[in-house]
Tab-separated table of C-alpha atoms and ligand atoms in Angstrom:
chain	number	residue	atom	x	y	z
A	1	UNK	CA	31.848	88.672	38.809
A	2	UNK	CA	35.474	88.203	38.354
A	3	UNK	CA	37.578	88.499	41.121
A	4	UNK	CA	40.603	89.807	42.479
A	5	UNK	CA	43.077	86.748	42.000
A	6	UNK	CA	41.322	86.763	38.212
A	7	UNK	CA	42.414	89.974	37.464
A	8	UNK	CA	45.418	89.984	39.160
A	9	UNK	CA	46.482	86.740	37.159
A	10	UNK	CA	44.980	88.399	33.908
A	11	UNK	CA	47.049	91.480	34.142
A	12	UNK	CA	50.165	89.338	34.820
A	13	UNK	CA	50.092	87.426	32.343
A	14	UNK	CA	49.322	89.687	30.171
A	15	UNK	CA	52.437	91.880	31.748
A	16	UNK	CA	54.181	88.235	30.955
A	17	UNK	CA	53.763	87.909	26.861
A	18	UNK	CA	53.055	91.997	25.905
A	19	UNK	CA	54.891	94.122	28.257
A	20	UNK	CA	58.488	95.769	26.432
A	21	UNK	CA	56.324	95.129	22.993
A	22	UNK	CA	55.070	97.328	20.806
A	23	UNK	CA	51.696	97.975	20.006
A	24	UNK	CA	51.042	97.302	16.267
A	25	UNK	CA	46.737	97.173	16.689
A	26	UNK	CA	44.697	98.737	18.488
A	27	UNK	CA	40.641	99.015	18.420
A	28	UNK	CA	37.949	99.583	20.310
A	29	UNK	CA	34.130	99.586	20.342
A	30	UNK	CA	34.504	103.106	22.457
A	31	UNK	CA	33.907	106.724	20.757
A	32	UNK	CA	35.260	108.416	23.816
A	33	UNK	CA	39.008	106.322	23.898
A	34	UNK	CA	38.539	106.381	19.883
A	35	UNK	CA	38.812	109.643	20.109
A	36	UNK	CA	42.001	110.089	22.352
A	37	UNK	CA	43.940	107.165	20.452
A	38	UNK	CA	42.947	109.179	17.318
A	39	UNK	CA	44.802	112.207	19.327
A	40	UNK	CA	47.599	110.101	20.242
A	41	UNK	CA	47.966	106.793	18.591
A	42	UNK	CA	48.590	103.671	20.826
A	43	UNK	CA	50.011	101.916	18.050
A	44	UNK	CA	53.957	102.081	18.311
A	45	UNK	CA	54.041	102.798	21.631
A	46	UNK	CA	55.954	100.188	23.762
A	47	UNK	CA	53.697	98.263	26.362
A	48	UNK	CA	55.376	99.097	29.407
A	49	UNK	CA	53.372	97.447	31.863
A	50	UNK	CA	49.987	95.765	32.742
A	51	UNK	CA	48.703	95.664	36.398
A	52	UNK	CA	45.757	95.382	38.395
A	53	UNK	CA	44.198	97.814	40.993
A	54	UNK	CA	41.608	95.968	42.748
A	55	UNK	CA	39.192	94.812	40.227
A	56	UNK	CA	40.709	97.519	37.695
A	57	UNK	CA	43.122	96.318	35.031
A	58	UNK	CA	45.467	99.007	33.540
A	59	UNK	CA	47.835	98.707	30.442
A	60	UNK	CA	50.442	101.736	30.802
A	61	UNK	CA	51.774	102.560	26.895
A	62	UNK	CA	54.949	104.577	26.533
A	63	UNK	CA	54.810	108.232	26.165
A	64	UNK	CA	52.441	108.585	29.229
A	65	UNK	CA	48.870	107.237	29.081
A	66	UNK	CA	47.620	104.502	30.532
A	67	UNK	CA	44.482	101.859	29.394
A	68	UNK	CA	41.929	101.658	32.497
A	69	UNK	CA	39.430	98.859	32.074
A	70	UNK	CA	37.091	97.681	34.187
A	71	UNK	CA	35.525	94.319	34.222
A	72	UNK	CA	32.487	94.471	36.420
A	73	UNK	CA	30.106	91.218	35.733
A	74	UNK	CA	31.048	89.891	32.601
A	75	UNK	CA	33.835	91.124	31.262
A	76	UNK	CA	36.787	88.768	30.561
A	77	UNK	CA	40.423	89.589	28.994
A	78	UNK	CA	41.955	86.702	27.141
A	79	UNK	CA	45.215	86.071	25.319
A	80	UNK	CA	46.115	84.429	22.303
A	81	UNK	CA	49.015	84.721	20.112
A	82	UNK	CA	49.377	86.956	17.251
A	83	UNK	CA	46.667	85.245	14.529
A	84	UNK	CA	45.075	82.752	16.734
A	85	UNK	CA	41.268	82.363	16.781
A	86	UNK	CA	39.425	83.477	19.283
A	87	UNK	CA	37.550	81.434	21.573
A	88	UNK	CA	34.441	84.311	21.882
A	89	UNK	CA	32.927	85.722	18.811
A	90	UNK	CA	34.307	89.106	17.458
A	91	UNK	CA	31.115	91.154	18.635
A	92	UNK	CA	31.881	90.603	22.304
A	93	UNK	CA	35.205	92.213	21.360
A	94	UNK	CA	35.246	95.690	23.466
A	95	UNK	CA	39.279	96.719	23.281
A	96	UNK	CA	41.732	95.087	21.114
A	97	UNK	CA	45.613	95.530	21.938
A	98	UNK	CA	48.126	93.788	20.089
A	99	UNK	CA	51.443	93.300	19.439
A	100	UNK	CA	53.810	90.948	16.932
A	101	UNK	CA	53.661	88.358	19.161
A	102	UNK	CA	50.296	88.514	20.902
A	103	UNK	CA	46.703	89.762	21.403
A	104	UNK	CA	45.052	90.904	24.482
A	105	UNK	CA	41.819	90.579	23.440
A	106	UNK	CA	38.512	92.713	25.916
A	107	UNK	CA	35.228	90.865	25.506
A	108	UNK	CA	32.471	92.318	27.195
A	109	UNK	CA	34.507	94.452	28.715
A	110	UNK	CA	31.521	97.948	30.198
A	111	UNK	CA	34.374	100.314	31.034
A	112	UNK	CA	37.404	101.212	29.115
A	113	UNK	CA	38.929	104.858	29.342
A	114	UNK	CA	42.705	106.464	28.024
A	115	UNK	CA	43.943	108.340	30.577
A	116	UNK	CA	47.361	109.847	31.663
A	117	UNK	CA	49.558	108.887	34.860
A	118	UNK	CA	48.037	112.395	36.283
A	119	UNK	CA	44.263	111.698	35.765
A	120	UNK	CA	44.853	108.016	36.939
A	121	UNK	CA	46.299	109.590	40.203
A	122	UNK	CA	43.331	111.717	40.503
A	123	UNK	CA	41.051	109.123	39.234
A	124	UNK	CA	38.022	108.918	42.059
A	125	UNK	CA	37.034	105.296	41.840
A	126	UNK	CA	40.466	103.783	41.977
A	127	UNK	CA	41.116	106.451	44.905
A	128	UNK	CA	39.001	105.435	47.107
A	129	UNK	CA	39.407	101.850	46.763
A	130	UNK	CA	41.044	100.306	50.016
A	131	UNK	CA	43.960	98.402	50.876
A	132	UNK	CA	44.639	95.763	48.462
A	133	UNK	CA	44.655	91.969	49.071
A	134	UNK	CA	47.134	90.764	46.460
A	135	UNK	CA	49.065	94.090	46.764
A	136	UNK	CA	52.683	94.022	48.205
A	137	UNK	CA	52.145	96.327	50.495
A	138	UNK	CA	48.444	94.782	51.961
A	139	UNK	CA	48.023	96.890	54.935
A	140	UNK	CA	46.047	94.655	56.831
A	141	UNK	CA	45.504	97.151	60.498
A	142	UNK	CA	44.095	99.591	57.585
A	143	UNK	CA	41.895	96.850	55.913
A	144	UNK	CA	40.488	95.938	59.714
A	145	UNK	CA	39.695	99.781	60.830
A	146	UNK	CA	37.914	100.092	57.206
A	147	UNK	CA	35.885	96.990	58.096
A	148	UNK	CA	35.023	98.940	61.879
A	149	UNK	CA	34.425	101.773	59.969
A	150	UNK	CA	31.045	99.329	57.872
A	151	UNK	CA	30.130	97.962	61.572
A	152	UNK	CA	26.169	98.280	60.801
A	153	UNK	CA	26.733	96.159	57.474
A	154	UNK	CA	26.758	92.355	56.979
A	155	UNK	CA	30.094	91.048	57.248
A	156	UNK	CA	29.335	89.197	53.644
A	157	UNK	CA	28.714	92.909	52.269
A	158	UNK	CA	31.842	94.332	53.811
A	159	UNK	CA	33.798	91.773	52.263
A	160	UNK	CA	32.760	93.024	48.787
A	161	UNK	CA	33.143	96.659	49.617
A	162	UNK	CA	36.190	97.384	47.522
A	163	UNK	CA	36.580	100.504	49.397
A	164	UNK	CA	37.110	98.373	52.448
A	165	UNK	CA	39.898	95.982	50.875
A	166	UNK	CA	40.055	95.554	46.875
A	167	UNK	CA	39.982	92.038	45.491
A	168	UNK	CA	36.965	89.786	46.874
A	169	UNK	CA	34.274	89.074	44.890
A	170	UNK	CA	30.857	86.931	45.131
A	171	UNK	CA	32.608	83.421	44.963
A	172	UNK	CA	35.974	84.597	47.438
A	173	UNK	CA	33.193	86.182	49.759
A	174	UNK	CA	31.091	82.536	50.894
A	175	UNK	CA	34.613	80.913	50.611
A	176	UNK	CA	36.199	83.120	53.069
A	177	UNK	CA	33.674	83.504	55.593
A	178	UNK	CA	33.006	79.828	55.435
A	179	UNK	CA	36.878	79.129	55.909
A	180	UNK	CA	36.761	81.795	58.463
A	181	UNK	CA	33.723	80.314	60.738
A	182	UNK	CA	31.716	83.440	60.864
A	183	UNK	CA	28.095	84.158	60.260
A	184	UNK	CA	27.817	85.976	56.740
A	185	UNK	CA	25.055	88.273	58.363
A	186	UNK	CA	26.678	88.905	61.507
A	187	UNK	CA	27.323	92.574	61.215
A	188	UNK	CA	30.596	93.802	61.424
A	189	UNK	CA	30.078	95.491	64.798
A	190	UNK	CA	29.909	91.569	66.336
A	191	UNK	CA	33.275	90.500	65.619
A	192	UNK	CA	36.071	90.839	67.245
A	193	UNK	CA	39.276	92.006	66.229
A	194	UNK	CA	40.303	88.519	66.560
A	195	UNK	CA	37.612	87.772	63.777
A	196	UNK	CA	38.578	90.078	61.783
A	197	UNK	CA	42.065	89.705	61.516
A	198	UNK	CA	40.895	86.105	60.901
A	199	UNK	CA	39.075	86.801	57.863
A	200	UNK	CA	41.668	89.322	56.292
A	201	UNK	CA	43.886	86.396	57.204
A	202	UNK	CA	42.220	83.736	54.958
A	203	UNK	CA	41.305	86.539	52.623
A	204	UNK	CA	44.675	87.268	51.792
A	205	UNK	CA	45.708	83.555	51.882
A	206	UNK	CA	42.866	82.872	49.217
A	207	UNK	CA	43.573	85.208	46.989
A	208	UNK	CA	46.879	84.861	46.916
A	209	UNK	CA	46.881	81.056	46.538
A	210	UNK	CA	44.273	81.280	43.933
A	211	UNK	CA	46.885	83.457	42.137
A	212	UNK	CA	49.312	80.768	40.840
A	213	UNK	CA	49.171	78.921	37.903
A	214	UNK	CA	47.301	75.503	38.697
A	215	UNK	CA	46.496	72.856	35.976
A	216	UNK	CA	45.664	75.747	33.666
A	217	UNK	CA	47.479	75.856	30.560
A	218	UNK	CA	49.354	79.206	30.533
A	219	UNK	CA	51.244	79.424	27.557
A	220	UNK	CA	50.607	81.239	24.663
A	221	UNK	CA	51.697	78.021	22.343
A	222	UNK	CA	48.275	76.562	22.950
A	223	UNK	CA	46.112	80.012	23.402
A	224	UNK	CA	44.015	78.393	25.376
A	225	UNK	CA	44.013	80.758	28.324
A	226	UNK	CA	41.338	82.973	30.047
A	227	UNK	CA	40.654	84.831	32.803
A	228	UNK	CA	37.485	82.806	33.460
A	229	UNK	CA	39.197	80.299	36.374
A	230	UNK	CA	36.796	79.825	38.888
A	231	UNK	CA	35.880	76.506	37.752
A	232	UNK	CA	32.185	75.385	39.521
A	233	UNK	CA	33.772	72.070	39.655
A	234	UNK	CA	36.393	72.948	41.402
A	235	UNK	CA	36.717	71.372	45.203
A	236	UNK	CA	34.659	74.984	46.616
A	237	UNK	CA	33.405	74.635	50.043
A	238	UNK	CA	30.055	76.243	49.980
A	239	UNK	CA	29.648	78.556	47.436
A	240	UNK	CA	27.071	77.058	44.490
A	241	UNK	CA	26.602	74.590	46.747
A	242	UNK	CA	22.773	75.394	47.774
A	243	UNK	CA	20.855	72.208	49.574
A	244	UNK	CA	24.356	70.245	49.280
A	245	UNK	CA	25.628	68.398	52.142
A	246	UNK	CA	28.762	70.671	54.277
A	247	UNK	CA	32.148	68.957	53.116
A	248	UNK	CA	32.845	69.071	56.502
A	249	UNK	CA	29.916	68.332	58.611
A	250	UNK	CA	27.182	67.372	56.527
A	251	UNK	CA	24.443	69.910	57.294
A	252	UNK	CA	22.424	71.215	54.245
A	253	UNK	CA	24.267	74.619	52.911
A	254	UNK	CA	21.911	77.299	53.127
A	255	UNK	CA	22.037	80.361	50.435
A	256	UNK	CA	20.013	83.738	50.238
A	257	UNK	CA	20.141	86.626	47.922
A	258	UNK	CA	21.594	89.952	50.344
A	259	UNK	CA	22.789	93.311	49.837
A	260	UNK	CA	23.150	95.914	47.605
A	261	UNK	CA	23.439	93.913	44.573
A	262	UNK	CA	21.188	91.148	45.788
A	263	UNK	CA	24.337	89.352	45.327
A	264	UNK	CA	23.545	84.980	47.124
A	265	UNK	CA	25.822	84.471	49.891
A	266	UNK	CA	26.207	80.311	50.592
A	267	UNK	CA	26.894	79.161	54.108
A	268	UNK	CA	27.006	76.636	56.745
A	269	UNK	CA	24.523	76.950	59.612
A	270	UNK	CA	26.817	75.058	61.496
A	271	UNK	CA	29.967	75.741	61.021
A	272	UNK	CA	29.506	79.648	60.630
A	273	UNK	CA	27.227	79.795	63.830
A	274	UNK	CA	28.845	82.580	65.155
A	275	UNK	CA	27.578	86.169	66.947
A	276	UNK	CA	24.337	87.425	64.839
A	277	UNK	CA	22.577	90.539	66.466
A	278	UNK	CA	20.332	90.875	63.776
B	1	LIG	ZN1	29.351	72.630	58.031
């Protein structure tokens, strides 16, 4: 599932080549935002921005409507410039916007809608979502009484309730609460303030690193960039890392499928031995 530091990086880089541009393509594999570009056609209307809301990503045209997609498990925006192949084949293609210069390109992509500013504003899901980790404005004593307000729940599951904070996913979620020390199944009602600000803490610091460009070729010159960055090779502390010795203290990391979702949560017996009441 992508996470919030993907997104986030997705929708600024698209912001980076496409926003100011005009739009001289647009398609998509959707009847219902068919029908409202057929209404009001997306093509030349300037790009004015692209931005994330949690795990939403939102192109906002000129002349007041705004592209809401959401990416959920596989979906994946990519860029390339203007006539480059793609690196997915065309039938994963889900929304196509385009400009002279580029191509943001949807694959896989399970929701995609046309709203206005209004209905965005209104728009329950992204509503409800809570404070946001890679927002400006992260309201972190917000983020902690919305964690309080889960106490029954695994931490691990709190951490990927978006209407607790926006922006963790499966991988961030092991990460974190390895980084953080705690127990993935203490419930929330265990942990202490002090633990909690902890893990908004590294949270925050996560995300946020994660969010700069690394080795990953960035420029549209090459094409060669995607919003799928969580590299299993990269140096990750426990997550994927089932049977595999701690980087830190050597006991076997342990994994188990929890939650909702059944989503696996990866930890260190040791090092997250914290408070578990359950
Ligand atoms: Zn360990």
């Amino acid at each position: 599932m992508p996470e919030g530091d993907t997104i986030f990086r997705a929708a600024k880089t698209l912001h980076t080549y496409m926003s100011g541009h005009v739009v001289t393509r647009f398609e998509s594999m959707y009847p219902s935002v068919n029908r409202v570009a057929e209404q009001q056609p997306i093509v030349g209307r300037t790009i004015e921005s692209v931005s994330a809301r949690g795990k939403h990503l939102l192109f906002t045209f000129s002349g007041d409507l705004v592209l809401r997609t959401h990416l959920r498990m596989n979906g994946s925006w990519h860029i390339y410039p203007a006539g480059a192949r793609w690196h997915r084949p065309a039938r994963d293609m889900r929304v196509l916007v385009c400009t002279a210069r580029a191509c943001g390109v949807g694959f896989n992509i399970p929701v995609a809608e046309l709203l206005t500013a209004a209905d965005l504003q209104r728009h329950a899901q992204i509503r409800s979502l809570g404070p946001d980790l890679l927002g400006d404005s992260f309201d972190q004593e917000e983020a902690i009484r919305r964690m309080r307000d889960r106490a029954a729940d695994p931490i691990a599951d709190v951490l990927l309730n978006q209407r607790v904070m926006a922006g963790i996913g499966n991988v961030f979620k092991s990460e974190v609460l390895f980084l953080a020390g705690v127990d993935p199944f203490a419930p929330a009602t265990s942990l202490t303030d002090a633990d909690l600000r902890r893990i908004v803490v590294v949270a925050r610091e996560q995300l946020t690193a994660n969010v700069l460009p690394r080795s990953r070729t960035l420029t549209l010159a090459t094409g060669r960039w995607t919003t799928r960055s969580l590299n299993p090779n990269e140096n990750l502390w426990v997550y994927s890392r089932g049977g595999r010795p701690c980087r830190r203290c050597g006991t076997a990391i342990q994994s188990r499928k929890s939650g909702p979702d059944a989503r696996v949560t990866y930890w260190c017996p040791s090092c997250q031995a914290g408070p578990r009441n359950s």
